[in-house]
Coordinates of C-alpha atoms and ligand atoms in Angstrom, one line a residue:
X1 CA 61.6 32.0 118.2
X2 CA 63.8 29.9 115.9
X3 CA 65.2 26.8 117.2
X4 CA 68.7 27.1 118.8
X5 CA 70.5 24.0 117.9
X6 CA 74.3 23.3 117.1
X7 CA 73.4 22.4 113.3
X8 CA 72.0 25.8 113.5
X9 CA 75.0 27.6 114.9
X10 CA 77.0 25.7 112.5
X11 CA 75.2 26.4 109.6
X12 CA 75.2 30.0 110.2
X13 CA 78.9 30.4 110.9
X14 CA 79.7 28.8 107.4
X15 CA 77.3 31.0 105.5
X16 CA 79.3 33.3 103.7
X17 CA 79.4 37.0 105.1
X18 CA 77.7 35.8 108.3
X19 CA 79.3 37.0 111.7
X20 CA 81.9 34.7 112.7
X21 CA 82.0 35.5 116.3
X22 CA 81.1 32.6 118.6
X23 CA 81.6 33.2 122.4
X24 CA 83.6 30.7 124.4
X25 CA 80.2 28.4 125.3
X26 CA 79.7 28.2 121.2
X27 CA 77.1 31.0 121.1
X28 CA 76.7 33.0 117.8
X29 CA 76.0 36.2 120.0
X30 CA 75.3 39.1 117.8
X31 CA 73.9 41.8 119.9
X32 CA 74.0 42.8 123.7
X33 CA 70.6 44.3 124.6
X34 CA 70.5 45.8 127.9
X35 CA 67.4 47.7 128.9
X36 CA 66.7 49.6 132.0
X37 CA 63.5 50.6 133.4
X38 CA 64.1 53.6 135.6
X39 CA 62.2 53.5 139.0
X40 CA 61.1 49.9 138.5
X41 CA 61.2 48.8 142.1
X42 CA 61.4 44.8 141.8
X43 CA 57.7 44.4 143.3
X44 CA 56.2 46.6 140.8
X45 CA 57.3 44.4 138.1
X46 CA 56.0 41.1 140.4
X47 CA 52.8 43.0 141.1
X48 CA 51.5 43.1 137.7
X49 CA 53.2 39.8 136.3
X50 CA 49.8 38.0 136.1
X51 CA 48.4 40.5 133.3
X52 CA 51.4 40.7 131.2
X53 CA 51.3 39.4 127.5
X54 CA 53.5 36.9 125.8
X55 CA 56.7 38.3 124.7
X56 CA 57.7 41.4 126.5
X57 CA 58.4 40.9 130.6
X58 CA 57.1 37.6 130.0
X59 CA 59.5 36.1 127.5
X60 CA 62.4 37.3 130.0
X61 CA 60.8 35.9 133.3
X62 CA 59.7 33.0 131.5
X63 CA 62.9 32.4 129.7
X64 CA 65.7 34.1 131.7
X65 CA 67.8 33.8 134.7
X66 CA 65.5 36.2 137.2
X67 CA 67.4 37.5 140.5
X68 CA 64.5 38.5 142.5
X69 CA 66.6 39.7 145.4
X70 CA 69.1 42.1 143.8
X71 CA 69.7 45.3 145.7
X72 CA 71.9 48.4 145.2
X73 CA 74.7 48.7 147.9
X74 CA 75.0 52.6 147.5
X75 CA 73.0 55.1 149.9
X76 CA 71.9 57.7 147.4
X77 CA 69.5 55.7 144.8
X78 CA 69.4 58.6 142.1
X79 CA 69.3 58.2 138.2
X80 CA 72.9 58.8 137.3
X81 CA 74.3 57.0 140.5
X82 CA 72.4 53.6 139.4
X83 CA 72.8 53.8 135.7
X84 CA 76.6 54.3 136.4
X85 CA 76.5 51.3 138.5
X86 CA 75.1 49.3 135.8
X87 CA 77.8 50.4 133.3
X88 CA 80.7 50.1 135.4
X89 CA 79.8 47.1 138.0
X90 CA 81.3 49.7 140.7
X91 CA 80.1 51.6 143.6
X92 CA 79.7 55.5 143.2
X93 CA 82.9 55.9 145.4
X94 CA 84.7 54.3 142.5
X95 CA 82.7 55.6 139.4
X96 CA 82.4 59.0 141.0
X97 CA 78.7 59.7 139.9
X98 CA 77.8 60.1 143.6
X99 CA 74.5 61.9 143.2
X100 CA 72.5 63.6 140.1
X101 CA 73.8 67.0 141.6
X102 CA 77.2 67.6 143.5
X103 CA 78.9 70.7 144.8
X104 CA 81.6 71.5 142.1
X105 CA 84.4 73.1 144.7
X106 CA 86.5 74.4 141.8
X107 CA 83.6 76.5 140.4
X108 CA 82.2 77.2 143.6
X109 CA 78.8 75.7 142.6
X110 CA 76.6 73.0 142.0
X111 CA 77.2 70.8 139.2
X112 CA 74.7 68.5 137.1
X113 CA 76.5 65.1 136.7
X114 CA 77.1 64.8 133.0
X115 CA 77.2 68.5 132.1
X116 CA 80.4 69.4 130.0
X117 CA 80.6 73.0 128.6
X118 CA 83.2 71.8 125.9
X119 CA 80.3 69.0 124.7
X120 CA 77.4 71.1 123.4
X121 CA 74.1 69.9 122.3
X122 CA 74.1 69.6 118.6
X123 CA 71.3 71.8 117.3
X124 CA 68.2 69.6 115.5
X125 CA 66.6 72.7 113.9
X126 CA 67.0 76.6 113.9
X127 CA 65.5 78.1 117.1
X128 CA 65.9 75.7 119.7
X129 CA 65.2 77.7 123.2
X130 CA 64.7 76.3 126.4
X131 CA 61.2 75.7 127.8
X132 CA 60.7 75.6 131.3
X133 CA 61.8 71.7 132.5
X134 CA 60.3 69.7 135.3
X135 CA 63.2 67.2 135.8
X136 CA 64.8 68.8 139.0
X137 CA 68.1 67.9 138.5
X138 CA 68.3 69.3 134.9
X139 CA 67.6 72.6 136.3
X140 CA 70.8 72.7 137.9
X141 CA 72.8 72.3 134.9
X142 CA 74.7 75.5 134.0
X143 CA 75.4 74.9 130.4
X144 CA 73.8 72.5 127.4
X145 CA 76.6 70.4 127.1
X146 CA 76.7 66.9 128.0
X147 CA 79.3 64.1 128.0
X148 CA 80.4 61.4 129.9
X149 CA 84.1 63.2 130.9
X150 CA 82.7 63.1 134.6
X151 CA 82.5 59.4 135.0
X152 CA 85.5 57.8 136.8
X153 CA 85.4 54.1 136.0
X154 CA 85.6 52.1 132.7
X155 CA 82.1 50.8 131.3
X156 CA 81.2 47.1 129.9
X157 CA 80.7 49.4 126.6
X158 CA 84.2 50.6 126.6
X159 CA 85.3 47.3 127.5
X160 CA 83.7 45.5 124.9
X161 CA 85.2 48.3 122.4
X162 CA 88.5 47.8 123.0
X163 CA 88.0 43.8 122.8
X164 CA 86.9 43.9 119.6
X165 CA 89.3 46.9 118.6
X166 CA 86.4 49.2 118.1
X167 CA 84.6 47.0 115.7
X168 CA 81.7 46.5 117.9
X169 CA 79.0 49.2 117.4
X170 CA 77.8 50.8 120.6
X171 CA 75.0 52.8 121.2
X172 CA 72.7 54.0 124.1
X173 CA 69.6 56.0 124.0
X174 CA 66.9 57.3 126.7
X175 CA 64.4 59.7 127.1
X176 CA 66.9 61.2 129.9
X177 CA 70.4 62.5 129.0
X178 CA 72.1 60.9 132.0
X179 CA 70.8 57.4 131.3
X180 CA 72.0 57.3 127.7
X181 CA 75.3 58.8 128.6
X182 CA 76.3 56.6 131.4
X183 CA 75.8 53.5 129.4
X184 CA 77.2 54.3 126.3
X185 CA 80.7 55.0 128.1
X186 CA 83.4 57.1 126.3
X187 CA 83.5 55.3 123.0
X188 CA 79.9 54.5 122.5
X189 CA 77.5 56.8 121.0
X190 CA 74.5 58.3 122.9
X191 CA 71.1 60.1 122.1
X192 CA 68.5 61.0 124.3
X193 CA 65.0 63.1 124.3
X194 CA 65.0 66.9 124.4
X195 CA 62.3 68.1 126.5
X196 CA 61.9 71.2 124.7
X197 CA 61.2 69.3 121.3
X198 CA 60.6 65.7 121.6
X199 CA 63.6 65.4 119.3
X200 CA 66.4 62.5 119.8
X201 CA 69.7 64.8 120.4
X202 CA 73.4 64.4 121.2
X203 CA 76.3 66.2 121.7
X204 CA 79.7 67.3 120.4
X205 CA 81.3 64.6 122.4
X206 CA 79.9 62.0 120.0
X207 CA 79.2 63.6 116.6
X208 CA 80.1 66.4 114.5
X209 CA 76.7 66.2 113.2
X210 CA 73.5 64.2 113.2
X211 CA 73.7 60.9 111.2
X212 CA 70.9 60.8 108.5
X213 CA 68.6 58.6 110.4
X214 CA 68.4 60.6 113.5
X215 CA 67.9 63.9 111.4
X216 CA 64.9 61.5 109.4
X217 CA 63.3 60.5 112.6
X218 CA 63.5 64.1 114.1
X219 CA 61.9 65.5 110.8
X220 CA 58.8 63.5 111.4
X221 CA 58.1 65.3 114.8
X222 CA 56.7 62.1 116.1
X223 CA 56.4 63.1 119.7
X224 CA 54.1 66.5 118.5
X225 CA 51.8 64.4 116.7
X226 CA 50.2 63.5 120.1
X227 CA 49.6 66.9 121.1
X228 CA 45.9 67.4 121.8
X229 CA 45.3 63.7 122.1
X230 CA 45.4 61.5 125.4
X231 CA 46.6 58.8 127.6
X232 CA 44.1 56.4 127.8
X233 CA 43.6 53.1 130.4
X234 CA 45.2 50.0 128.0
X235 CA 42.3 47.8 129.9
X236 CA 38.9 47.9 131.6
X237 CA 39.2 50.2 134.6
X238 CA 37.7 47.7 136.7
X239 CA 40.7 44.9 136.0
X240 CA 43.3 47.1 137.6
X241 CA 44.5 46.5 141.2
X242 CA 44.6 50.2 141.9
X243 CA 41.5 51.2 139.9
X244 CA 40.7 53.1 143.4
X245 CA 43.8 54.7 143.3
X246 CA 43.4 57.3 140.3
X247 CA 42.2 60.8 142.0
X248 CA 44.2 61.5 144.8
X249 CA 44.8 65.1 146.2
X250 CA 48.4 64.8 146.4
X251 CA 49.0 63.8 142.6
X252 CA 50.5 66.1 140.4
X253 CA 48.7 68.1 137.7
X254 CA 51.4 68.9 135.0
X255 CA 49.4 72.0 133.3
X256 CA 46.4 70.4 132.5
X257 CA 47.3 66.7 132.0
X258 CA 45.2 66.4 135.0
X259 CA 45.1 63.5 137.9
X260 CA 42.7 61.0 136.7
X261 CA 42.4 59.1 133.3
X262 CA 42.1 59.9 130.4
X263 CA 45.1 62.2 130.7
X264 CA 45.4 64.9 128.2
X265 CA 48.2 66.2 126.6
X266 CA 48.5 69.6 125.7
X267 CA 48.5 71.6 122.5
X268 CA 52.1 71.9 120.4
X269 CA 52.9 75.1 122.3
X270 CA 52.2 73.8 125.8
X271 CA 55.9 74.0 127.5
X272 CA 55.1 70.8 129.4
X273 CA 53.8 68.9 126.1
X274 CA 57.2 66.5 126.3
X275 CA 57.1 66.2 129.8
X276 CA 53.6 65.0 129.4
X277 CA 54.5 62.7 126.8
X278 CA 57.5 61.2 129.0
X279 CA 55.0 60.7 132.2
X280 CA 52.7 58.5 129.8
X281 CA 53.3 55.2 127.6
X282 CA 54.0 57.0 124.3
X283 CA 57.5 58.2 125.8
X284 CA 58.7 54.7 126.1
X285 CA 57.0 53.7 122.8
X286 CA 58.6 56.5 121.1
X287 CA 61.9 55.3 122.5
X288 CA 61.3 51.6 121.4
X289 CA 60.5 53.3 117.7
X290 CA 64.0 55.2 117.9
X291 CA 65.5 52.0 118.8
X292 CA 64.2 50.6 115.9
X293 CA 65.4 53.0 113.4
X294 CA 68.9 52.8 115.2
X295 CA 68.9 48.9 114.7
X296 CA 68.1 49.0 111.0
X297 CA 70.1 52.4 110.1
X298 CA 73.1 51.2 112.2
X299 CA 72.6 47.6 110.9
X300 CA 72.9 46.0 114.5
X301 CA 73.6 42.7 115.0
X302 CA 75.0 42.0 111.3
X303 CA 78.6 43.5 111.7
X304 CA 81.9 41.2 112.7
X305 CA 81.5 41.5 116.3
X306 CA 79.1 42.1 119.2
X307 CA 77.0 45.1 118.9
X308 CA 75.9 46.5 122.0
X309 CA 72.2 48.8 122.5
X310 CA 71.2 50.2 125.9
X311 CA 67.6 51.1 125.9
X312 CA 66.8 53.0 129.1
X313 CA 62.8 53.5 129.5
X314 CA 61.8 56.8 131.7
X315 CA 58.0 56.5 131.7
X316 CA 57.5 54.4 134.9
X317 CA 59.9 57.1 137.0
X318 CA 58.0 59.9 135.8
X319 CA 54.8 58.6 136.9
X320 CA 56.0 57.7 140.2
X321 CA 57.3 61.3 140.6
X322 CA 53.9 62.7 139.4
X323 CA 51.6 60.3 140.9
X324 CA 53.3 57.8 142.9
X325 CA 54.2 54.0 142.6
X326 CA 50.8 52.9 144.0
X327 CA 48.7 54.8 141.4
X328 CA 46.3 53.5 138.8
X329 CA 49.0 55.5 136.4
X330 CA 51.7 53.1 137.8
X331 CA 49.8 50.3 137.1
X332 CA 48.9 51.0 133.5
X333 CA 52.3 52.2 132.8
X334 CA 53.9 49.0 133.6
X335 CA 51.2 47.1 131.6
X336 CA 51.7 49.2 128.4
X337 CA 55.4 49.1 128.6
X338 CA 55.3 45.4 128.9
X339 CA 53.6 45.8 125.4
X340 CA 55.9 47.8 124.2
X341 CA 58.8 45.6 125.1
X342 CA 57.1 42.8 123.2
X343 CA 57.0 44.9 120.0
X344 CA 60.7 45.4 120.6
X345 CA 61.6 42.0 121.2
X346 CA 59.8 40.7 118.0
X347 CA 61.2 43.1 116.3
X348 CA 64.7 42.3 117.7
X349 CA 64.1 38.4 117.1
X350 CA 63.2 39.4 113.5
X351 CA 66.3 41.8 112.5
X352 CA 68.9 40.1 114.6
X353 CA 67.4 37.0 116.2
X354 CA 66.7 36.4 120.0
X355 CA 68.7 33.2 119.3
X356 CA 71.8 35.9 118.7
X357 CA 70.7 38.6 121.7
X358 CA 71.7 38.5 124.7
X359 CA 69.5 40.7 127.1
X360 CA 69.9 42.3 130.5
X361 CA 67.1 43.9 132.4
X362 CA 67.5 45.7 135.3
X363 CA 66.4 49.3 137.0
X364 CA 68.3 52.2 138.0
X365 CA 66.6 52.6 141.7
X366 CA 63.2 51.8 143.2
X367 CA 60.9 54.4 144.5
X368 CA 59.3 55.0 148.0
X369 CA 55.5 55.1 148.3
X370 CA 54.2 58.6 149.1
X371 CA 54.4 59.9 152.4
X372 CA 50.5 60.8 152.3
X373 CA 49.5 57.3 151.3
X374 CA 51.7 55.9 154.4
X375 CA 50.1 57.9 156.4
X376 CA 46.9 57.1 155.2
X377 CA 48.1 53.2 156.3
X378 CA 49.1 54.6 159.7
X379 CA 53.0 54.5 159.0
X380 CA 55.2 57.7 160.3
X381 CA 56.1 59.7 157.0
X382 CA 56.6 63.3 156.2
X383 CA 58.5 65.8 154.1
X384 CA 61.7 67.1 154.5
X385 CA 62.5 70.0 152.1
X386 CA 65.6 71.7 151.9
X387 CA 64.6 74.9 154.1
X388 CA 63.6 72.7 156.6
X389 CA 67.1 71.0 156.5
X390 CA 68.5 74.5 156.2
X391 CA 66.7 76.2 158.7
X392 CA 67.7 73.4 161.2
X393 CA 71.7 73.8 160.2
X394 CA 71.3 77.4 161.0
X395 CA 69.5 77.1 164.5
X396 CA 71.9 74.5 165.5
X397 CA 75.2 76.6 164.5
X398 CA 73.7 79.9 166.3
X399 CA 72.7 77.9 169.3
X400 CA 76.0 75.7 169.7
X401 CA 78.7 78.3 168.0
X402 CA 76.9 81.8 168.0
X403 CA 77.4 81.5 164.4
X404 CA 75.1 81.2 161.3
X405 CA 76.3 80.8 157.8
X406 CA 78.4 78.0 158.4
X407 CA 77.6 75.8 155.6
X408 CA 78.1 76.3 152.0
X409 CA 75.1 73.9 150.4
X410 CA 72.9 71.4 151.3
X411 CA 72.2 69.7 148.1
X412 CA 70.5 65.9 149.2
X413 CA 71.9 64.2 150.5
X414 CA 74.9 65.9 151.3
X415 CA 75.4 69.1 153.5
X416 CA 78.9 70.8 152.4
X417 CA 80.8 73.2 155.1
X418 CA 81.9 76.6 154.5
X419 CA 85.5 75.9 155.3
X420 CA 86.9 79.4 155.1
X421 CA 84.1 80.9 157.0
X422 CA 84.4 77.9 159.8
X423 CA 88.4 78.9 159.7
X424 CA 87.5 82.9 159.9
X425 CA 85.5 82.2 162.9
X426 CA 88.2 80.2 164.5
X427 CA 86.2 77.1 164.7
X428 CA 87.5 73.6 164.4
X429 CA 85.9 71.8 161.3
X430 CA 85.6 68.7 162.8
X431 CA 83.6 70.0 166.0
X432 CA 81.5 72.0 164.0
X433 CA 80.7 68.6 161.5
X434 CA 80.3 66.6 164.5
X435 CA 78.1 69.0 166.3
X436 CA 75.8 69.8 163.4
X437 CA 75.3 66.0 162.6
X438 CA 74.8 65.1 166.2
X439 CA 71.9 67.9 165.9
X440 CA 70.4 67.2 162.6
X441 CA 70.2 63.2 163.6
X442 CA 67.7 64.6 166.3
X443 CA 65.4 66.2 164.2
X444 CA 62.1 64.8 162.8
X445 CA 62.3 62.8 159.7
X446 CA 66.1 62.6 159.9
X447 CA 67.5 59.1 160.1
X448 CA 71.2 59.9 160.6
X449 CA 73.4 62.7 160.0
X450 CA 76.7 60.9 159.4
X451 CA 80.1 62.6 158.9
X452 CA 83.3 61.6 157.0
X453 CA 84.9 60.8 160.1
X454 CA 81.9 58.3 161.2
X455 CA 82.8 56.7 157.9
X456 CA 86.0 55.8 159.0
X457 CA 85.7 55.0 162.4
X458 CA 82.1 53.6 162.4
X459 CA 81.3 49.7 162.7
X460 CA 80.8 47.9 159.7
X461 CA 76.7 48.1 159.4
X462 CA 74.8 47.8 156.3
X463 CA 73.9 51.7 156.3
X464 CA 77.4 52.5 156.6
X465 CA 78.6 50.6 154.0
X466 CA 75.9 51.9 151.5
X467 CA 77.2 55.6 152.8
X468 CA 80.6 54.5 152.4
X469 CA 80.2 53.4 148.8
X470 CA 78.7 56.5 148.0
X471 CA 81.6 58.4 149.3
X472 CA 83.8 60.1 146.9
X473 CA 86.2 62.4 148.3
X474 CA 86.1 65.3 145.9
X475 CA 82.5 65.2 145.2
X476 CA 80.6 64.1 148.7
X477 CA 79.9 66.7 151.2
X478 CA 80.8 66.9 154.9
X479 CA 77.9 65.2 156.2
X480 CA 75.4 62.8 154.7
X481 CA 71.8 62.9 155.6
X482 CA 69.8 59.9 155.5
X483 CA 66.0 60.1 156.0
X484 CA 63.6 58.2 157.9
X485 CA 62.1 55.4 155.8
X486 CA 58.9 57.2 154.0
X487 CA 60.1 60.4 154.8
X488 CA 60.5 62.5 151.4
X489 CA 63.8 64.0 151.0
X490 CA 63.3 66.7 148.5
X491 CA 62.3 70.4 147.5
X492 CA 58.4 71.5 147.0
X493 CA 57.2 71.5 143.3
X494 CA 55.2 69.1 140.9
X495 CA 57.6 66.5 142.1
X496 CA 55.4 64.5 144.8
X497 CA 57.4 61.2 144.6
X498 CA 61.0 60.4 145.1
X499 CA 63.5 57.6 145.5
X500 CA 67.3 58.3 146.7
X501 CA 67.1 56.7 150.1
X502 CA 69.3 53.7 151.0
X503 CA 65.7 51.8 152.2
X504 CA 65.0 48.7 150.6
X505 CA 62.0 50.2 148.6
X506 CA 64.7 52.3 146.7
X507 CA 67.7 49.7 146.5
X508 CA 65.3 46.2 145.2
X509 CA 65.3 46.3 141.5
X510 CA 64.9 43.3 139.1
X511 CA 68.0 41.9 137.2
X512 CA 67.0 39.4 134.9
X513 CA 69.4 37.8 132.0
X514 CA 67.9 36.1 128.7
X515 CA 69.5 34.8 125.8
X516 CA 71.0 31.9 124.4
X517 CA 72.6 29.2 126.8
X518 CA 71.2 31.1 129.8
X519 CA 69.0 28.5 132.1
X520 CA 65.2 29.6 133.0
X521 CA 65.7 29.9 136.6
X522 CA 64.8 31.9 140.0
X523 CA 67.4 32.8 142.2
X524 CA 66.6 34.2 145.6
X525 CA 70.2 34.9 147.0
X526 CA 71.3 38.6 147.3
X527 CA 72.9 40.1 144.4
X528 CA 73.4 43.5 143.3
X529 CA 73.1 45.6 140.1
X530 CA 77.0 46.0 140.4
X531 CA 77.1 42.5 139.2
X532 CA 75.4 43.1 135.9
X533 CA 78.6 44.3 134.2
X534 CA 80.9 41.9 135.0
X535 CA 78.6 39.1 134.1
X536 CA 78.2 40.4 130.7
X537 CA 81.5 40.6 130.3
X538 CA 82.0 37.1 131.5
X539 CA 79.4 35.9 129.1
X540 CA 81.4 37.3 126.1
X541 CA 84.6 35.9 127.6
X542 CA 86.2 39.3 128.2
X543 CA 87.4 40.5 131.5
X544 CA 85.4 42.7 133.6
X545 CA 85.5 46.4 133.4
X546 CA 88.6 47.7 134.9
X547 CA 87.4 49.1 138.1
X548 CA 84.2 46.8 138.8
X549 CA 83.3 45.4 142.1
X550 CA 80.6 43.3 141.4
X551 CA 80.8 39.4 141.1
X552 CA 79.8 37.1 138.0
X553 CA 76.5 35.7 138.4
X554 CA 77.1 32.1 138.0
X555 CA 73.4 31.0 137.5
X556 CA 73.7 32.7 134.1
X557 CA 75.7 29.8 133.1
X558 CA 74.4 26.5 132.1
X559 CA 76.2 23.6 133.8
X560 CA 75.3 20.9 130.8
X561 CA 78.0 19.8 128.5
X562 CA 79.5 22.4 125.8
X563 CA 78.1 22.2 122.4
X564 CA 80.6 20.0 120.3
X565 CA 82.0 22.6 117.5
Ligands
ZN601 ZN1 63.7 59.7 139.1

């Protein structure tokens, strides 16, 4: 890394054609790099920190402001909810992303968060057919269109575009569509990986046709070249803390991927090949490779204003879902992501300079330990599936009202009442809501079923604050069902691990800022990921995104004397 001195800044500013942007602290910032690690519960990072190499997580942890006690303050800790909170600095009650899926009352069916029939995905090659996808939320998307149209609050990226009169370049990429779309805001460009082809795709919202460099990247079929190969451990098996947590009966075998190392990728026509790749370190490495092509082709960090690149890595989340967080797969995934990150940061250092790059790292949510794993440790835990909840709802409504079918939908965490049916039956909807909620709260594994009315009247406790922060009057259901700690609230199928609860293991994520002028410090006061967007804005001297509710993290500002221009 090059030395960061005042004379150096001056010499850069005086160079003909060099970016003339200097922020209020006199820093010559050229790139904001927002890194998100899907599902990286804060302690998954600390558990492996002794084994990190130089230049990856270590660079951030040793040189940055590390906020070790950051918690989401919303209840439904899912991917789009966390990403939208990071992007906007607001809670889901304000940004509107209350869950990966919600009930669209107008259409009368469930809606996937970023689907938009008016923004079809641009085809990469001739026949692109739909394989069977394992991402549970994707199954509910009715159309192949994607856009940020449902995101109701301004993002940092949009603020930056307005601030620079559109001269900043703004990109967000991820293996997951929603993780890219949320961070790109309305004005940036988003790319994500197709689980059918391993290509990076985008939609009509962003482009009329693929930029040449993306088409070129896709022509190489880089993901597909891994067909038939395998995921090997990075280090000696004996060196892993979780060496004994490899072959467990409750882990998932993704169509031949296996439960133990080495994990074999299917051949070219295995329908889950790209899901297997995402659930291995290869997926994150491909994303980093795509990021490098992007930085070079779009000349990030070379323009007249600060550019923005968001990279959201999905691999840790995928292994959490299929193998659990206390698995050998998780430990190896985090170590291999560290190496991928080190390569990416070395590349950014070479092309832009880390002395010109403001980096922030966080996660969209944490993860629960698998119920079986916690049961082995003597804790109360279990699995709540939608049919168990539906059955309880039917039983309670029959018992109390003599009717079944009083609800329209249950999709975690919300239960939606069927208002017409309740009216036709001559029942009072408030009473139905209260009665169902009271009955559900007594069911095994359910901690609390909270109604809309309770949100208004309940004393201001932490859990209610989280449910309230998640409450959007149009998109939220009538009753919010909170599972007990370590109870898995999800359908049956290949996904054995889950997040989405308001408990600490799902809300606790890392927040680390690193870059020129940011002191190396470790902060233990409780902060929240909603602070990220207002803090990024403050560093650039911008007002926070319009609806941001988080605060500026003052620890990222040096207290020392300002550089003398
Ligand atoms: Zn997930």
